Tab-separated table of C-alpha atoms in Angstrom:
chain	number	residue	atom	x	y	z
A	17	MET	CA	-21.370	16.369	5.238
A	18	ALA	CA	-18.936	14.291	7.345
A	19	ARG	CA	-18.562	10.572	6.576
A	20	ARG	CA	-19.508	8.197	9.294
A	21	LYS	CA	-18.001	4.819	10.201
A	22	ILE	CA	-20.481	1.813	10.073
A	23	ALA	CA	-21.566	-0.261	13.025
A	24	SER	CA	-23.126	-3.537	12.221
A	25	LYS	CA	-24.730	-6.940	13.282
A	26	SER	CA	-23.718	-10.116	11.625
A	27	THR	CA	-24.895	-13.508	10.555
A	28	ILE	CA	-22.635	-16.330	9.373
A	29	TRP	CA	-23.015	-18.541	6.319
A	30	LYS	CA	-20.564	-20.519	4.223
A	31	PRO	CA	-20.900	-20.916	0.436
A	32	ASP	CA	-18.202	-22.827	-1.540
A	33	GLY	CA	-15.766	-23.022	1.330
A	34	PHE	CA	-15.659	-19.358	2.339
A	35	SER	CA	-16.848	-17.853	5.468
A	36	ILE	CA	-18.750	-14.692	4.970
A	37	ARG	CA	-20.106	-12.337	7.593
A	38	GLU	CA	-22.819	-10.372	6.021
A	39	THR	CA	-23.801	-7.096	7.946
A	40	SER	CA	-26.965	-5.223	7.578
A	41	LEU	CA	-27.607	-1.727	8.742
A	42	THR	CA	-29.629	1.326	7.861
A	43	LYS	CA	-28.559	4.810	7.212
A	44	LYS	CA	-31.736	6.871	6.954
A	45	LYS	CA	-33.760	5.015	4.234
A	46	ALA	CA	-30.849	3.182	2.549
A	47	LYS	CA	-29.567	-0.216	3.680
A	48	ARG	CA	-25.765	-0.654	3.797
A	49	ARG	CA	-23.807	-3.900	3.976
A	50	GLN	CA	-20.339	-4.751	5.111
A	51	ILE	CA	-19.025	-8.187	4.013
A	52	SER	CA	-16.163	-10.124	5.615
A	53	LEU	CA	-14.484	-12.917	3.679
A	54	SER	CA	-12.090	-15.558	4.927
A	55	SER	CA	-9.983	-16.825	1.961
A	56	LYS	CA	-6.523	-17.614	0.647
A	57	GLY	CA	-5.079	-14.636	-1.093
A	58	PRO	CA	-6.952	-11.600	-2.479
A	59	LEU	CA	-10.503	-11.868	-3.791
A	60	MET	CA	-10.569	-8.479	-5.547
A	61	GLU	CA	-13.949	-9.061	-7.157
A	62	THR	CA	-15.675	-8.588	-3.786
A	63	ALA	CA	-14.120	-5.179	-3.136
A	64	LEU	CA	-15.088	-2.400	-5.592
A	65	PHE	CA	-12.292	-0.291	-6.824
A	66	SER	CA	-12.843	3.314	-7.553
A	67	ALA	CA	-10.453	5.614	-9.349
A	68	ALA	CA	-8.897	8.374	-7.156
A	69	SER	CA	-9.843	11.871	-7.769
A	70	LEU	CA	-6.350	13.194	-7.513
A	71	PHE	CA	-5.372	11.120	-10.521
A	72	HIS	CA	-8.096	12.597	-12.769
A	73	GLY	CA	-7.142	14.656	-15.701
A	74	ASP	CA	-7.728	18.341	-16.162
A	75	ASP	CA	-10.719	17.910	-18.427
A	76	ASP	CA	-12.621	15.628	-15.847
A	77	SER	CA	-15.932	17.143	-15.166
A	78	ASP	CA	-16.707	15.726	-11.666
A	79	ASP	CA	-16.242	17.537	-8.403
A	80	GLY	CA	-13.446	15.403	-7.033
A	81	ARG	CA	-15.714	12.960	-5.117
A	82	ASP	CA	-16.011	9.266	-5.809
A	83	GLU	CA	-19.239	8.562	-7.624
A	84	MET	CA	-19.903	5.578	-5.210
A	85	GLU	CA	-19.608	7.913	-2.138
A	86	VAL	CA	-22.502	10.256	-3.329
A	87	GLY	CA	-26.041	9.194	-2.766
A	88	ALA	CA	-29.042	9.872	-5.001
A	89	GLU	CA	-29.815	12.951	-3.004
A	90	GLY	CA	-26.316	14.268	-3.463
A	91	LYS	CA	-25.260	13.585	0.049
A	92	GLU	CA	-22.014	11.673	0.901
A	93	GLU	CA	-22.447	8.185	1.946
A	94	ALA	CA	-20.747	6.479	4.839
A	95	LEU	CA	-17.533	4.601	3.988
A	96	GLU	CA	-17.969	0.951	3.461
A	97	TYR	CA	-15.429	-1.833	4.349
A	98	VAL	CA	-14.672	-5.381	3.469
A	99	GLU	CA	-12.921	-7.321	6.269
A	100	ARG	CA	-11.055	-10.419	5.208
A	101	ALA	CA	-8.587	-13.024	6.523
A	102	HIS	CA	-5.658	-13.203	4.194
A	103	GLU	CA	-2.850	-15.864	4.075
A	104	PHE	CA	0.686	-14.563	4.250
A	105	PRO	CA	3.743	-16.831	4.531
A	106	GLY	CA	3.508	-18.502	7.927
A	107	MET	CA	0.517	-16.545	9.180
A	108	LYS	CA	-3.044	-15.220	8.610
A	109	LEU	CA	-3.875	-11.618	9.011
A	110	SER	CA	-7.305	-10.032	9.391
A	111	VAL	CA	-7.340	-6.991	7.039
A	112	ARG	CA	-10.083	-4.357	6.679
A	113	GLU	CA	-10.114	-2.751	3.188
A	114	PHE	CA	-12.212	-0.047	1.861
A	115	SER	CA	-14.904	-1.019	-0.573
A	116	SER	CA	-14.472	2.319	-2.216
A	117	HIS	CA	-12.408	5.327	-1.169
A	118	GLU	CA	-12.148	8.978	-2.558
A	119	VAL	CA	-8.428	9.036	-2.903
A	120	ASN	CA	-7.022	5.527	-2.444
A	121	ALA	CA	-7.823	2.029	-3.891
A	122	ASN	CA	-6.887	0.717	-0.395
A	123	LEU	CA	-7.258	-3.031	-1.365
A	124	LEU	CA	-4.701	-5.861	-1.159
A	125	TRP	CA	-3.298	-6.507	-4.489
A	126	PRO	CA	-1.378	-9.576	-5.743
A	127	GLY	CA	2.014	-7.718	-5.427
A	128	THR	CA	1.624	-7.636	-1.661
A	129	PHE	CA	1.630	-11.362	-1.331
A	130	SER	CA	4.423	-12.000	-3.786
A	131	PHE	CA	6.573	-9.304	-2.236
A	132	ALA	CA	6.073	-10.790	1.277
A	133	ALA	CA	7.132	-14.216	-0.061
A	134	TRP	CA	10.204	-12.653	-1.671
A	135	LEU	CA	11.115	-10.876	1.533
A	136	VAL	CA	10.881	-14.128	3.402
A	137	LYS	CA	13.480	-15.660	1.125
A	138	ASN	CA	15.626	-12.485	1.452
A	139	GLN	CA	14.940	-11.559	5.000
A	140	SER	CA	18.689	-11.008	5.826
A	141	ILE	CA	18.351	-7.586	4.079
A	142	LEU	CA	15.863	-6.554	6.724
A	143	ASP	CA	18.020	-7.348	9.686
A	144	GLY	CA	18.387	-4.332	11.935
A	145	GLN	CA	17.185	-1.931	9.250
A	146	ARG	CA	14.659	0.912	9.565
A	147	VAL	CA	11.969	0.550	6.858
A	148	LEU	CA	9.528	3.013	5.248
A	149	GLU	CA	6.642	1.722	3.286
A	150	LEU	CA	5.097	4.018	0.585
A	151	GLY	CA	1.531	3.527	-0.420
A	152	SER	CA	0.836	1.361	2.539
A	153	GLY	CA	-2.953	1.323	1.812
A	154	THR	CA	-4.228	-1.141	4.531
A	155	GLY	CA	-0.933	-1.471	6.199
A	156	ALA	CA	-1.026	-5.317	5.720
A	157	LEU	CA	2.588	-5.743	4.466
A	158	ALA	CA	4.083	-3.534	7.231
A	159	ILE	CA	2.031	-5.442	9.884
A	160	TYR	CA	3.259	-8.776	8.464
A	161	LEU	CA	6.904	-7.645	8.431
A	162	ASN	CA	6.641	-6.369	11.973
A	163	LYS	CA	5.011	-9.457	13.278
A	164	SER	CA	7.176	-11.883	11.413
A	165	PHE	CA	10.654	-10.376	11.699
A	166	GLY	CA	10.170	-7.489	14.104
A	167	VAL	CA	11.024	-5.010	11.491
A	168	ASP	CA	11.142	-1.412	12.626
A	169	ILE	CA	8.729	-0.069	9.892
A	170	THR	CA	6.822	3.141	9.346
A	171	THR	CA	3.778	3.242	7.094
A	172	SER	CA	2.883	6.053	4.827
A	173	ASP	CA	0.120	6.930	2.376
A	174	TYR	CA	-1.858	9.814	0.898
A	175	ASP	CA	-2.581	12.709	3.404
A	176	ASP	CA	-5.990	11.306	4.493
A	177	LYS	CA	-7.353	10.696	7.976
A	178	ASP	CA	-9.463	7.643	7.001
A	179	ILE	CA	-6.449	5.862	5.512
A	180	GLU	CA	-4.370	6.483	8.571
A	181	GLU	CA	-7.122	5.304	10.944
A	182	ASN	CA	-7.850	2.181	8.935
A	183	ILE	CA	-4.145	1.121	9.162
A	184	ALA	CA	-4.307	1.790	12.868
A	185	TYR	CA	-7.434	-0.465	13.013
A	186	ASN	CA	-5.689	-3.265	11.124
A	187	CYS	CA	-2.714	-3.041	13.530
A	188	ARG	CA	-4.950	-3.462	16.514
A	189	ALA	CA	-7.012	-6.188	14.755
A	190	ASN	CA	-3.811	-8.158	14.485
A	191	LYS	CA	-2.840	-7.588	18.120
A	192	LEU	CA	-0.087	-5.147	17.130
A	193	ASP	CA	0.728	-1.789	18.635
A	194	VAL	CA	-0.186	0.973	16.027
A	195	LEU	CA	2.757	1.477	13.758
A	196	PRO	CA	4.152	4.978	13.194
A	197	HIS	CA	2.560	6.628	10.161
A	198	ILE	CA	3.393	9.572	7.801
A	199	ARG	CA	0.734	11.264	5.719
A	200	HIS	CA	2.423	12.333	2.524
A	201	THR	CA	1.279	13.064	-1.011
A	202	TRP	CA	3.931	11.969	-3.589
A	203	GLY	CA	5.789	14.967	-5.048
A	204	ASP	CA	5.029	17.289	-2.137
A	205	PRO	CA	7.735	18.193	0.266
A	206	PHE	CA	8.387	15.217	2.520
A	207	PRO	CA	7.473	15.989	6.285
A	208	VAL	CA	10.893	14.705	7.463
A	209	SER	CA	13.772	16.779	6.138
A	210	ARG	CA	16.502	14.170	6.909
A	211	PRO	CA	15.176	10.704	6.305
A	212	ASP	CA	16.912	7.856	8.045
A	213	TRP	CA	15.025	4.903	6.689
A	214	ASP	CA	17.573	2.311	5.444
A	215	ILE	CA	15.085	0.654	3.062
A	216	VAL	CA	12.016	2.045	1.280
A	217	VAL	CA	9.501	-0.571	0.313
A	218	ALA	CA	6.275	-0.495	-1.921
A	219	SER	CA	4.029	-3.039	-3.657
A	220	ASP	CA	1.596	-2.460	-6.505
A	221	ILE	CA	1.636	1.349	-6.413
A	222	LEU	CA	2.360	1.719	-10.125
A	223	LEU	CA	-1.305	1.860	-11.281
A	224	TYR	CA	-1.461	5.524	-12.235
A	225	VAL	CA	0.968	6.608	-14.840
A	226	LYS	CA	0.163	10.270	-14.135
A	227	GLN	CA	1.692	9.967	-10.671
A	228	TYR	CA	4.951	8.407	-11.817
A	229	ASP	CA	6.914	11.576	-11.941
A	230	ASN	CA	5.623	12.601	-8.344
A	231	LEU	CA	6.577	9.187	-7.021
A	232	VAL	CA	10.093	9.379	-8.598
A	233	LYS	CA	10.489	12.862	-6.904
A	234	THR	CA	9.563	11.326	-3.609
A	235	VAL	CA	11.872	8.229	-3.984
A	236	TYR	CA	14.748	10.420	-5.101
A	237	PHE	CA	14.444	12.609	-2.056
A	238	LEU	CA	14.321	9.630	0.253
A	239	LEU	CA	17.393	8.089	-1.197
A	240	LYS	CA	19.486	11.234	-1.730
A	241	GLU	CA	18.847	12.878	1.626
A	242	TYR	CA	19.220	9.613	3.613
A	243	LYS	CA	21.039	9.950	6.860
A	244	LYS	CA	22.142	6.746	8.498
A	245	SER	CA	20.745	6.408	11.992
A	246	SER	CA	23.144	3.669	13.265
A	247	GLU	CA	26.477	2.180	12.745
A	248	LYS	CA	25.136	-0.959	11.078
A	249	SER	CA	26.264	-1.023	7.492
A	250	GLY	CA	23.070	-2.725	6.203
A	251	CYS	CA	24.940	-4.193	3.290
A	252	SER	CA	24.413	-7.666	1.837
A	253	THR	CA	24.001	-8.931	-1.737
A	254	ILE	CA	21.107	-10.015	-3.832
A	255	THR	CA	21.236	-12.066	-6.933
A	256	ASP	CA	19.372	-10.191	-9.759
A	257	LYS	CA	17.487	-11.682	-12.650
A	258	SER	CA	20.627	-12.017	-14.775
A	259	GLY	CA	22.555	-13.777	-12.000
A	260	THR	CA	24.685	-10.868	-11.045
A	261	GLN	CA	25.414	-10.112	-7.353
A	262	VAL	CA	23.943	-6.710	-6.493
A	263	PRO	CA	25.036	-4.983	-3.325
A	264	ALA	CA	21.975	-4.346	-1.199
A	265	LYS	CA	23.463	-1.373	0.468
A	266	SER	CA	21.438	1.385	2.298
A	267	PRO	CA	19.659	3.433	1.287
A	268	MET	CA	17.519	1.465	-1.342
A	269	PHE	CA	14.053	1.319	-2.632
A	270	LEU	CA	12.516	-2.157	-3.150
A	271	ILE	CA	9.318	-2.322	-5.145
A	272	SER	CA	7.101	-5.197	-6.235
A	273	TRP	CA	4.464	-4.859	-8.765
A	274	ARG	CA	1.922	-7.073	-10.485
A	275	ARG	CA	-1.201	-5.003	-10.969
A	276	ARG	CA	-0.253	-2.908	-14.111
A	277	ILE	CA	-1.766	-3.488	-17.405
A	278	GLY	CA	-0.369	-2.187	-20.737
A	279	LYS	CA	2.893	-1.352	-22.596
A	280	ASP	CA	3.708	1.532	-20.184
A	281	GLN	CA	4.432	-0.747	-17.161
A	282	LEU	CA	8.109	-0.021	-17.245
A	283	LEU	CA	7.788	3.806	-17.684
A	284	PHE	CA	8.375	4.312	-14.011
A	285	PHE	CA	11.717	2.586	-14.006
A	286	THR	CA	12.678	4.629	-17.156
A	287	ARG	CA	11.835	7.764	-15.286
A	288	CYS	CA	13.872	6.570	-12.346
A	289	LYS	CA	16.975	6.213	-14.564
A	290	ASN	CA	16.324	9.623	-16.100
A	291	ALA	CA	16.409	11.063	-12.623
A	292	GLY	CA	19.866	9.735	-11.874
A	293	LEU	CA	18.849	6.519	-10.197
A	294	GLU	CA	19.907	2.947	-11.124
A	295	VAL	CA	17.482	0.066	-11.359
A	296	HIS	CA	18.032	-3.548	-10.945
A	297	ASP	CA	15.495	-6.227	-11.954
A	298	LEU	CA	15.774	-8.827	-9.115
A	299	GLY	CA	13.262	-11.234	-10.788
A	300	ASP	CA	9.809	-12.203	-9.516
A	301	LEU	CA	8.751	-8.618	-10.513
A	302	VAL	CA	10.829	-7.147	-7.627
A	303	TYR	CA	13.115	-4.229	-8.464
A	304	LEU	CA	15.905	-2.412	-6.498
A	305	VAL	CA	16.236	1.218	-7.050
A	306	ARG	CA	19.240	3.287	-5.616
A	307	MET	CA	21.339	6.208	-6.284
A	308	LYS	CA	23.866	5.765	-9.085
A	309	SER	CA	27.280	4.576	-7.797
């Protein structure tokens, strides 16, 4: 059964300083709600996270659908959204997030905001560069970078129509032309054979250890097969956590993470090194990954 988007009517009320739009609608006999919050930073307790089926182990017994998307009668429910106003450095963005999604957490995590702040302080590295974001989710970071600095940025995420359409929705909600988007599942052949993105960025995409090898494979391809699209050198320096000046030369992968729990949080960077990449800790939980010199 195809999933349907939700239309709604709204009423406004304001508890504890937040503006909440509660929407009520009926799908057959069941009532559905869509909540819109206006706040500073992410309020993740309001958006339910559901593990993605593609990350399940071989011994998982479900049929690949998210349990919150299947109703009592065994029929798929309509997608639910949470739409909130989020504070980014210098601007507020309206972002629609999935309350639950079959293959994508699709929420704004803390790393997005800290990475945005870090990029503001180091915006010279973005000057004139073509950027690709992996695991774009809602597209909020890409929207922010385009609106703030005019960055030529392409979004990408799991090969899923709903994710792509939601990113497009968020672009339009923030008065921005829809950004180019690439559907790609990490580890699969990349749809562009000669990538020409000078910088690849990502934030809070290290939640699933089972996907680390696939992510490394994709990052390695994007860096190794990079083909410069302009004469601009795209080289500056960044001071890493130890105080060393690190050349920020294209191509490079910049990743910020904050949402990762447990001793395996650095496994991804170990696997990058094992694949022939070098990793620099830039501080503030931001890392630079590039081909070994």
